[in-house]
Short mmCIF file of C-alpha atoms in Angstrom, two decimals:
data_model
loop_
_atom_site.label_atom_id
_atom_site.label_comp_id
_atom_site.label_asym_id
_atom_site.label_seq_id
_atom_site.Cartn_x
_atom_site.Cartn_y
_atom_site.Cartn_z
CA MET A 17 -8.11 -3.21 -6.68
CA SER A 18 -7.99 -6.84 -7.05
CA VAL A 19 -7.98 -9.39 -4.29
CA ARG A 20 -7.78 -13.00 -4.36
CA VAL A 21 -7.79 -15.89 -1.73
CA ASP A 22 -7.26 -19.00 -3.62
CA PRO A 23 -5.42 -22.26 -3.12
CA ALA A 24 -3.85 -22.69 -6.16
CA PRO A 25 -0.37 -21.47 -7.30
CA PHE A 26 0.49 -18.28 -8.64
CA ASP A 27 3.25 -17.07 -11.18
CA ALA A 28 4.67 -13.97 -9.24
CA GLY A 29 6.24 -12.82 -12.55
CA ALA A 30 2.69 -13.31 -14.75
CA GLU A 31 1.42 -11.46 -11.94
CA LEU A 32 3.72 -8.87 -11.66
CA ASN A 33 3.35 -7.96 -15.41
CA ARG A 34 -0.29 -7.96 -15.86
CA PHE A 35 -0.78 -6.02 -12.83
CA ALA A 36 2.04 -3.46 -14.48
CA ALA A 37 0.01 -3.37 -17.78
CA ALA A 38 -2.87 -1.87 -15.94
CA GLN A 39 -1.63 0.53 -14.26
CA THR A 40 -1.96 4.92 -15.98
CA GLY A 41 0.77 7.22 -15.05
CA ALA A 42 2.53 5.11 -12.83
CA GLY A 43 6.38 5.31 -12.53
CA ALA A 44 6.60 2.96 -9.13
CA VAL A 45 5.73 -0.37 -9.01
CA VAL A 46 6.39 -2.67 -5.99
CA SER A 47 6.39 -6.40 -5.39
CA PHE A 48 6.35 -8.64 -2.28
CA THR A 49 6.48 -11.98 -2.42
CA GLY A 50 6.38 -14.42 0.59
CA VAL A 51 7.74 -17.97 0.37
CA VAL A 52 7.40 -21.04 2.75
CA ARG A 53 10.81 -21.33 4.90
CA ASP A 54 11.71 -24.44 6.10
CA VAL A 55 13.21 -22.61 9.10
CA ALA A 56 14.51 -25.47 11.80
CA GLY A 57 14.96 -27.76 9.15
CA GLY A 58 13.12 -30.89 7.81
CA LEU A 59 10.05 -29.39 6.81
CA LEU A 60 7.47 -31.40 4.87
CA GLU A 61 4.64 -29.23 4.68
CA MET A 62 2.70 -26.06 5.95
CA GLN A 63 -0.89 -26.04 6.36
CA ILE A 64 -2.66 -22.61 5.62
CA GLU A 65 -6.05 -22.22 7.38
CA HIS A 66 -8.04 -19.10 6.96
CA TYR A 67 -11.60 -17.80 7.65
CA PRO A 68 -13.66 -17.54 4.21
CA GLY A 69 -15.60 -14.60 3.97
CA MET A 70 -13.97 -12.42 6.62
CA THR A 71 -10.69 -12.81 4.71
CA GLU A 72 -11.36 -11.34 1.78
CA LYS A 73 -13.75 -8.30 3.48
CA ALA A 74 -10.43 -7.65 6.20
CA ILE A 75 -8.07 -7.86 3.21
CA ALA A 76 -10.31 -5.63 0.67
CA ALA A 77 -10.71 -2.93 3.49
CA MET A 78 -6.86 -2.61 3.79
CA VAL A 79 -6.64 -2.45 0.43
CA ASP A 80 -9.24 0.49 0.29
CA THR A 81 -7.36 1.93 2.69
CA ALA A 82 -3.81 1.83 1.11
CA LEU A 83 -5.24 3.49 -2.03
CA ASP A 84 -6.45 6.43 -0.50
CA ARG A 85 -3.73 6.85 2.16
CA PHE A 86 -0.67 6.01 -0.38
CA GLY A 87 -2.49 7.48 -3.68
CA LEU A 88 -2.01 4.18 -5.51
CA THR A 89 -2.68 3.77 -8.90
CA GLY A 90 -3.40 0.07 -7.65
CA ALA A 91 -3.20 -2.58 -5.84
CA LEU A 92 -3.19 -6.34 -5.81
CA VAL A 93 -3.29 -9.21 -3.39
CA ILE A 94 -3.14 -13.11 -3.80
CA HIS A 95 -2.83 -15.22 -0.90
CA ARG A 96 -2.82 -18.70 -1.26
CA HIS A 97 -4.28 -21.29 1.60
CA GLY A 98 -4.56 -25.17 1.60
CA VAL A 99 -0.88 -27.18 1.74
CA LEU A 100 2.20 -26.15 0.45
CA GLY A 101 5.27 -26.69 0.54
CA PRO A 102 9.18 -25.39 1.16
CA ASP A 103 9.97 -22.47 -1.19
CA ASP A 104 6.33 -22.57 -2.91
CA PRO A 105 5.24 -18.77 -2.58
CA ILE A 106 2.70 -17.82 -0.28
CA MET A 107 1.36 -14.99 -1.40
CA MET A 108 1.63 -11.53 -2.85
CA VAL A 109 1.58 -8.07 -2.69
CA ALA A 110 1.89 -5.24 -5.67
CA THR A 111 1.77 -1.94 -5.76
CA ALA A 112 1.88 1.05 -8.29
CA ALA A 113 2.41 4.72 -7.50
CA PRO A 114 3.23 7.89 -9.12
CA HIS A 115 6.66 7.92 -7.00
CA ARG A 116 8.37 5.62 -5.52
CA LYS A 117 8.70 6.47 -2.06
CA ASP A 118 4.22 5.46 -1.58
CA ALA A 119 4.85 2.46 -3.63
CA PHE A 120 6.99 1.06 -0.85
CA ALA A 121 5.22 2.16 1.81
CA ALA A 122 1.47 1.41 0.55
CA ALA A 123 3.48 -2.68 0.11
CA GLU A 124 4.82 -2.24 4.17
CA PHE A 125 1.44 -1.23 4.83
CA LEU A 126 -0.06 -4.01 3.18
CA MET A 127 2.21 -6.70 4.52
CA ASP A 128 2.16 -5.67 8.07
CA TYR A 129 -1.83 -5.55 7.89
CA LEU A 130 -1.61 -9.07 6.43
CA LYS A 131 0.68 -10.35 8.67
CA SER A 132 -1.64 -9.76 12.09
CA ARG A 133 -4.97 -8.45 10.66
CA ALA A 134 -6.14 -11.01 8.01
CA PRO A 135 -7.25 -14.56 9.13
CA PHE A 136 -4.96 -16.77 7.89
CA TRP A 137 -3.29 -19.57 10.54
CA LYS A 138 -0.09 -21.12 9.64
CA LYS A 139 0.41 -25.19 10.66
CA GLU A 140 4.08 -26.62 10.38
CA VAL A 141 4.05 -30.34 9.79
CA THR A 142 7.63 -31.36 10.38
CA GLY A 143 9.32 -36.16 10.79
CA ASP A 144 8.73 -34.74 14.44
CA GLY A 145 4.77 -33.27 14.01
CA THR A 146 3.02 -30.59 14.22
CA GLY A 147 2.53 -27.39 15.33
CA TRP A 148 1.05 -23.96 15.04
CA VAL A 149 3.43 -20.97 13.83
CA ALA A 150 3.18 -18.52 16.80
CA SER A 151 2.57 -15.07 15.78
CA LYS A 152 5.30 -12.47 16.91
CA ASP A 153 5.24 -9.46 18.96
CA GLU A 154 7.35 -7.65 16.50
CA ASP A 155 4.07 -8.19 14.13
CA GLU A 156 1.76 -6.44 16.01
CA GLU A 157 4.51 -4.14 16.93
CA ALA A 158 4.85 -3.31 13.08
CA LEU A 159 1.53 -1.87 13.12
CA ASP A 160 1.85 0.76 15.19
CA ARG A 161 4.04 2.91 12.73
CA TRP A 162 1.06 3.23 10.46
CA GLY A 163 -0.77 4.77 13.70
CA GLY A 164 -2.50 1.65 14.83
CA ALA A 165 -5.32 -0.74 15.02
CA MET B 14 -29.46 -18.61 17.65
CA ILE B 15 -25.96 -17.55 16.49
CA ASP B 16 -23.05 -19.28 14.60
CA VAL B 17 -20.00 -19.71 16.64
CA LEU B 18 -16.94 -20.53 14.66
CA TYR B 19 -13.61 -21.62 15.52
CA PHE B 20 -10.07 -22.18 13.85
CA ALA B 21 -6.43 -23.02 14.50
CA TRP B 22 -5.81 -24.47 17.60
CA VAL B 23 -8.97 -23.43 19.14
CA ARG B 24 -11.09 -25.26 16.50
CA GLU B 25 -8.80 -28.44 17.41
CA ARG B 26 -8.90 -28.09 21.16
CA ILE B 27 -13.06 -27.84 21.00
CA GLY B 28 -12.80 -30.75 18.05
CA LEU B 29 -15.17 -28.56 15.99
CA PRO B 30 -15.05 -26.22 12.82
CA LYS B 31 -18.49 -24.18 13.72
CA GLU B 32 -21.62 -24.76 15.79
CA ARG B 33 -25.21 -23.59 16.36
CA VAL B 34 -25.57 -21.97 19.93
CA GLU B 35 -28.76 -20.93 21.73
CA THR B 36 -27.92 -18.38 24.27
CA ALA B 37 -28.74 -14.81 25.46
CA ALA B 38 -25.21 -13.76 26.54
CA ALA B 39 -25.08 -10.55 26.70
CA THR B 40 -21.57 -9.98 25.54
CA VAL B 41 -18.68 -12.25 24.10
CA ALA B 42 -17.37 -12.83 27.21
CA ASP B 43 -20.68 -14.10 28.83
CA LEU B 44 -20.69 -16.44 25.88
CA VAL B 45 -17.22 -17.39 26.46
CA ALA B 46 -18.42 -18.18 30.26
CA GLU B 47 -21.21 -20.17 29.36
CA LEU B 48 -19.50 -22.34 26.80
CA SER B 49 -16.80 -23.12 28.78
CA ALA B 50 -19.66 -24.34 31.92
CA ARG B 51 -19.87 -26.89 29.21
CA GLU B 52 -17.08 -29.25 29.19
CA GLU B 53 -13.47 -29.52 29.45
CA ARG B 54 -12.55 -28.65 25.96
CA TYR B 55 -14.26 -25.36 25.59
CA ALA B 56 -12.94 -24.32 29.56
CA ALA B 57 -9.36 -25.80 27.71
CA ALA B 58 -9.64 -23.72 24.82
CA PHE B 59 -10.86 -20.21 26.97
CA ALA B 60 -8.46 -21.01 29.48
CA ASP B 61 -6.09 -17.61 28.43
CA LEU B 62 -8.49 -15.36 26.63
CA SER B 63 -4.94 -12.86 26.08
CA ALA B 64 -4.58 -15.69 23.70
CA LEU B 65 -7.58 -15.42 22.15
CA LYS B 66 -9.11 -13.29 19.13
CA VAL B 67 -13.00 -12.66 18.41
CA ALA B 68 -14.63 -11.24 15.26
CA LEU B 69 -18.14 -10.56 15.51
CA ASP B 70 -19.85 -10.78 12.02
CA GLN B 71 -16.62 -11.15 10.30
CA GLU B 72 -15.06 -7.83 12.30
CA LEU B 73 -12.36 -8.14 14.70
CA SER B 74 -13.92 -7.14 18.14
CA ASP B 75 -13.64 -7.20 22.24
CA PHE B 76 -14.25 -9.28 24.66
CA ASP B 77 -16.65 -7.31 26.07
CA ALA B 78 -18.25 -6.30 23.21
CA PRO B 79 -22.23 -6.75 22.69
CA LEU B 80 -23.79 -9.37 20.89
CA ALA B 81 -26.94 -8.14 20.06
CA GLY B 82 -27.70 -8.31 16.45
CA VAL B 83 -24.82 -10.37 15.93
CA ARG B 84 -25.41 -13.18 13.90
CA GLU B 85 -22.14 -14.77 13.50
CA VAL B 86 -18.79 -14.94 16.42
CA ALA B 87 -15.43 -16.34 15.90
CA PHE B 88 -12.75 -17.03 17.71
CA PHE B 89 -8.87 -17.88 16.98
CA PRO B 90 -5.63 -17.51 17.86
CA PRO B 91 -3.74 -14.06 16.60
CA MET B 92 -3.31 -14.44 12.99
CA THR B 93 -0.16 -15.58 11.35
CA GLY B 94 -0.46 -15.04 7.30
CA GLY B 95 2.01 -13.22 5.22
CA MET C 8 24.58 -10.72 -7.11
CA SER C 9 23.53 -9.68 -10.42
CA VAL C 10 23.99 -6.34 -12.13
CA ARG C 11 23.02 -4.74 -15.57
CA VAL C 12 23.36 -1.77 -17.62
CA ASP C 13 21.97 -2.26 -20.70
CA PRO C 14 19.60 -0.42 -23.37
CA ALA C 15 17.61 -3.58 -24.42
CA PRO C 16 13.83 -3.59 -22.82
CA PHE C 17 13.76 -6.08 -20.02
CA ASP C 18 10.73 -8.36 -18.66
CA ALA C 19 10.29 -7.80 -15.17
CA GLY C 20 7.70 -10.52 -14.42
CA ALA C 21 10.52 -13.11 -16.27
CA GLU C 22 13.23 -11.36 -14.63
CA LEU C 23 11.66 -11.40 -11.11
CA ASN C 24 10.71 -15.17 -11.25
CA ARG C 25 14.38 -16.56 -12.33
CA PHE C 26 15.55 -13.94 -9.30
CA ALA C 27 13.28 -15.55 -6.89
CA ALA C 28 13.93 -19.39 -8.33
CA ALA C 29 17.66 -18.68 -7.70
CA GLN C 30 17.21 -18.08 -4.06
CA THR C 31 18.14 -20.25 -0.81
CA GLY C 32 16.51 -19.68 2.45
CA ALA C 33 14.84 -16.18 1.37
CA GLY C 34 11.27 -15.75 2.57
CA ALA C 35 10.95 -12.19 1.02
CA VAL C 36 11.59 -11.48 -2.34
CA VAL C 37 11.09 -7.72 -3.35
CA SER C 38 10.93 -5.96 -6.62
CA PHE C 39 11.01 -2.41 -8.27
CA THR C 40 10.50 -1.12 -11.35
CA GLY C 41 10.60 2.19 -12.44
CA VAL C 42 8.40 3.38 -15.62
CA VAL C 43 8.73 6.21 -18.08
CA ARG C 44 5.73 8.77 -16.63
CA ASP C 45 5.10 11.49 -18.88
CA VAL C 46 4.27 13.45 -15.94
CA ALA C 47 4.12 17.33 -18.16
CA GLY C 48 2.03 16.15 -20.84
CA GLY C 49 3.23 15.37 -24.63
CA LEU C 50 6.58 13.19 -23.40
CA LEU C 51 8.03 12.11 -26.62
CA GLU C 52 10.68 10.30 -25.47
CA MET C 53 13.56 10.06 -22.64
CA GLN C 54 16.84 9.34 -23.20
CA ILE C 55 19.33 8.25 -20.70
CA GLU C 56 23.26 8.85 -20.48
CA HIS C 57 25.56 6.61 -18.56
CA TYR C 58 29.32 6.53 -17.70
CA PRO C 59 30.14 3.48 -19.10
CA GLY C 60 32.70 1.62 -16.16
CA MET C 61 31.73 3.80 -13.33
CA THR C 62 27.65 2.87 -13.69
CA GLU C 63 28.91 -0.31 -13.02
CA LYS C 64 31.17 -0.17 -10.49
CA ALA C 65 29.28 2.36 -8.48
CA ILE C 66 26.18 -0.29 -8.70
CA ALA C 67 28.38 -3.59 -7.59
CA ALA C 68 29.76 -1.95 -4.90
CA MET C 69 25.88 -0.32 -3.95
CA VAL C 70 24.97 -3.94 -4.26
CA ASP C 71 27.67 -5.47 -2.09
CA THR C 72 26.59 -3.38 0.36
CA ALA C 73 23.19 -4.04 0.45
CA LEU C 74 23.86 -7.46 0.54
CA ASP C 75 26.02 -7.19 3.31
CA ARG C 76 24.19 -4.82 5.49
CA PHE C 77 20.61 -6.41 4.99
CA GLY C 78 21.69 -10.08 5.24
CA LEU C 79 20.34 -10.28 1.32
CA THR C 80 20.54 -13.90 -0.26
CA GLY C 81 20.75 -11.99 -3.42
CA ALA C 82 20.22 -8.62 -5.37
CA LEU C 83 19.28 -8.01 -8.96
CA VAL C 84 19.37 -4.51 -10.57
CA ILE C 85 18.79 -3.95 -14.40
CA HIS C 86 19.12 -0.41 -15.80
CA ARG C 87 18.44 0.71 -18.93
CA HIS C 88 20.18 3.74 -20.93
CA GLY C 89 19.54 5.23 -24.14
CA VAL C 90 16.10 6.24 -25.87
CA LEU C 91 13.08 5.23 -24.19
CA GLY C 92 9.50 5.70 -24.33
CA PRO C 93 6.64 6.93 -22.20
CA ASP C 94 4.97 3.20 -19.86
CA ASP C 95 8.75 1.86 -20.58
CA PRO C 96 10.23 0.31 -18.10
CA ILE C 97 13.74 1.96 -17.13
CA MET C 98 14.99 -0.08 -14.27
CA MET C 99 14.29 -2.50 -11.44
CA VAL C 100 15.54 -4.17 -8.48
CA ALA C 101 15.02 -7.06 -6.78
CA THR C 102 16.28 -8.29 -3.49
CA ALA C 103 15.56 -11.23 -1.45
CA ALA C 104 16.46 -11.98 2.74
CA PRO C 105 14.92 -14.23 5.81
CA HIS C 106 12.59 -11.46 6.57
CA ARG C 107 10.84 -9.23 4.90
CA LYS C 108 11.84 -6.10 6.85
CA ASP C 109 15.39 -6.54 5.47
CA ALA C 110 13.95 -7.28 2.09
CA PHE C 111 11.83 -4.16 2.09
CA ALA C 112 14.80 -1.98 3.48
CA ALA C 113 17.53 -3.36 1.03
CA ALA C 114 15.26 -2.57 -2.21
CA GLU C 115 14.64 1.23 -0.47
CA PHE C 116 18.48 1.29 -0.12
CA LEU C 117 19.10 0.65 -3.28
CA MET C 118 16.61 3.17 -4.91
CA ASP C 119 17.94 5.70 -3.49
CA TYR C 120 21.37 5.28 -4.00
CA LEU C 121 20.92 4.29 -7.40
CA LYS C 122 18.63 7.71 -7.86
CA SER C 123 21.70 10.06 -6.89
CA ARG C 124 24.84 7.86 -6.48
CA ALA C 125 24.64 6.16 -9.73
CA PRO C 126 25.64 7.96 -12.95
CA PHE C 127 22.75 7.88 -15.60
CA TRP C 128 21.34 11.51 -16.31
CA LYS C 129 17.71 12.22 -18.17
CA LYS C 130 16.94 14.00 -20.45
CA GLU C 131 13.16 14.34 -22.04
CA VAL C 132 11.96 14.96 -25.18
CA THR C 133 8.70 17.15 -26.07
CA GLY C 134 7.15 18.42 -28.82
CA ASP C 135 8.51 21.76 -27.06
CA GLY C 136 11.75 20.80 -26.82
CA THR C 137 14.25 19.01 -24.48
CA GLY C 138 15.42 18.97 -21.62
CA TRP C 139 17.56 17.41 -19.10
CA VAL C 140 15.64 16.48 -15.68
CA ALA C 141 16.58 17.85 -12.50
CA SER C 142 18.26 16.34 -9.35
CA LYS C 143 15.70 16.50 -6.56
CA ASP C 144 16.97 17.96 -3.32
CA GLU C 145 14.15 14.78 -1.64
CA ASP C 146 16.56 12.25 -3.60
CA GLU C 147 19.71 13.91 -1.72
CA GLU C 148 17.98 13.79 1.57
CA ALA C 149 16.77 10.34 0.92
CA LEU C 150 20.41 9.11 1.55
CA ASP C 151 20.43 10.76 5.51
CA ARG C 152 18.23 8.07 6.59
CA TRP C 153 21.11 5.24 5.85
CA GLY C 154 23.68 7.14 7.29
CA GLY C 155 25.03 9.32 4.49
CA ALA C 156 27.37 9.62 1.65
CA MET D 3 48.11 13.80 -19.71
CA ILE D 4 44.85 13.13 -18.30
CA ASP D 5 41.39 11.73 -19.67
CA VAL D 6 38.95 14.60 -18.91
CA LEU D 7 35.16 13.41 -19.51
CA TYR D 8 32.23 15.54 -19.78
CA PHE D 9 28.35 14.26 -19.46
CA ALA D 10 24.83 15.78 -19.74
CA TRP D 11 24.25 19.29 -20.31
CA VAL D 12 27.81 19.59 -18.89
CA ARG D 13 29.06 17.54 -22.19
CA GLU D 14 26.67 19.66 -24.44
CA ARG D 15 27.95 23.13 -23.16
CA ILE D 16 31.28 21.90 -23.40
CA GLY D 17 30.72 20.64 -27.27
CA LEU D 18 32.13 17.31 -26.26
CA PRO D 19 32.08 14.18 -24.52
CA LYS D 20 35.28 13.36 -24.02
CA GLU D 21 39.60 15.06 -24.41
CA ARG D 22 43.15 14.31 -23.46
CA VAL D 23 44.31 17.28 -21.69
CA GLU D 24 47.89 18.33 -21.03
CA THR D 25 47.57 19.51 -17.35
CA ALA D 26 50.48 20.38 -14.36
CA ALA D 27 47.22 21.21 -12.32
CA ALA D 28 47.65 20.04 -8.47
CA THR D 29 43.79 19.88 -7.92
CA VAL D 30 40.79 19.77 -9.67
CA ALA D 31 39.67 23.30 -8.74
CA ASP D 32 43.18 23.75 -10.17
CA LEU D 33 41.91 22.07 -13.76
CA VAL D 34 38.61 23.84 -13.67
CA ALA D 35 40.57 26.80 -13.59
CA GLU D 36 42.58 26.39 -16.28
CA LEU D 37 40.11 24.75 -18.50
CA SER D 38 37.73 27.89 -17.51
CA ALA D 39 40.88 30.07 -18.73
CA ARG D 40 40.85 28.57 -21.96
CA GLU D 41 37.40 29.30 -23.69
CA GLU D 42 34.21 31.02 -22.71
CA ARG D 43 31.68 27.85 -23.36
CA TYR D 44 34.03 25.82 -20.54
CA ALA D 45 34.15 29.27 -18.19
CA ALA D 46 30.18 28.79 -18.67
CA ALA D 47 29.95 25.04 -18.18
CA PHE D 48 31.85 25.70 -14.85
CA ALA D 49 30.61 28.63 -13.85
CA ASP D 50 28.48 27.36 -10.65
CA LEU D 51 30.60 24.43 -9.22
CA SER D 52 27.99 23.82 -6.58
CA ALA D 53 25.87 22.17 -10.06
CA LEU D 54 28.28 19.99 -10.84
CA LYS D 55 30.10 16.47 -9.53
CA VAL D 56 33.05 14.99 -10.05
CA ALA D 57 34.31 11.19 -10.33
CA LEU D 58 38.01 10.74 -10.70
CA ASP D 59 39.19 7.61 -11.77
CA GLN D 60 35.15 6.15 -11.68
CA GLU D 61 34.70 7.31 -8.37
CA LEU D 62 33.28 10.00 -6.76
CA SER D 63 35.38 13.08 -5.24
CA ASP D 64 35.58 16.79 -3.93
CA PHE D 65 36.78 19.74 -6.05
CA ASP D 66 39.67 20.10 -3.28
CA ALA D 67 40.57 16.69 -4.08
CA PRO D 68 44.19 16.38 -5.18
CA LEU D 69 45.27 14.72 -8.73
CA ALA D 70 48.56 13.30 -8.64
CA GLY D 71 48.23 9.80 -10.18
CA VAL D 72 45.07 10.21 -11.54
CA ARG D 73 43.95 9.04 -15.00
CA GLU D 74 40.35 10.13 -15.44
CA VAL D 75 38.15 12.97 -14.45
CA ALA D 76 34.81 13.41 -15.35
CA PHE D 77 32.51 16.31 -15.12
CA PHE D 78 28.43 15.71 -15.12
CA PRO D 79 25.53 17.37 -13.19
CA PRO D 80 23.95 15.45 -9.54
CA MET D 81 22.76 12.06 -11.62
CA THR D 82 19.09 11.75 -12.38
CA GLY D 83 18.94 7.67 -12.85
CA GLY D 84 16.38 5.16 -11.12
#
């Protein structure tokens, strides 16, 4: 298991290769990379606040659950905080399992939980001002398929 | 004494990220009532509890949870990471 | 769209980075890498046969369908053929979309179709002899969730 | 004249990857019957059609499909890529 909460940029491809090379018995490796999107146009920066201490604990608990529930050979979570620009990678998840179904499900599980249960908050800065990104009902609802909480 | 932390717009509305609070509040809701009675900026931040979450000692919890033995309370809006 | 059917090894991380850099408006990038697994123990090599011409056409059709159905900003499929060893990457899929749900669904869609509709056949060589890998009912059934064919 | 291709264990059982066949078969099933009548190795390869798939001009098809206008027929077991 590897969890990193860090303001520094990361190289998704290099992380994926390093992660995959460390797996034993995995036939399937899935990665997800989240990128800052300029949805409305005019995004200058994305500020990501987090709750040091709780963030790492919350993510480690999710990863432990995923390792066990999906029989993973390994999992990786990287999440940045601080000031990011449009098209910057925000975070990545990688999962590995003997079979593809489990690797995919675990990556989606981790993403759904990270979105709604890891203490990060996004603030958008545009030429017109700043605003906190609102949580989406669909993100909360996405947790239902995993049996809630 | 309890550490109270605020994040995102809760932090901005209250105007500080963290404070030590002397309280005998039995539950989170009691603490919220105490803080809201202090000053308008607290009352504004806590006006709609359905828009807020609370963590006790870095674990998500509820507003009716007891505070006995808790050292750190954090208030924040729903998370928007990922 | 990018489809490559090639005996040469590939660098999954470098491919992911190149793919991601070419996307516009994608908030979510998903990758899948399939790796040769030594399931029973004693695997010496995995031979992958394919049907030149049909392979490329079949994959291109799947990718077109995925781009349209999931509103992708792009998709990549790489599949090797020839002789591979244990732990060698066999293939990879990458998808990018504005939202994570579509990127995940498209990657799973492409994997399900590649497994059962792209003309590749695997033969395992062990110390005890050789044998064609049998198709699995579950792979055929996996297509049902996408509405068949 | 039609090109007939064989892959995986079908290729191994029949002993060649490709041949040109002079046929007046109306459907794939008719072609299979003609080939099976030729030699035991064809009969063995085509013994269980439920274990086989067929492509016409590089598109998956069925054993009851007509061969009119088709230039390339391929027989193979279910795919196992990915």
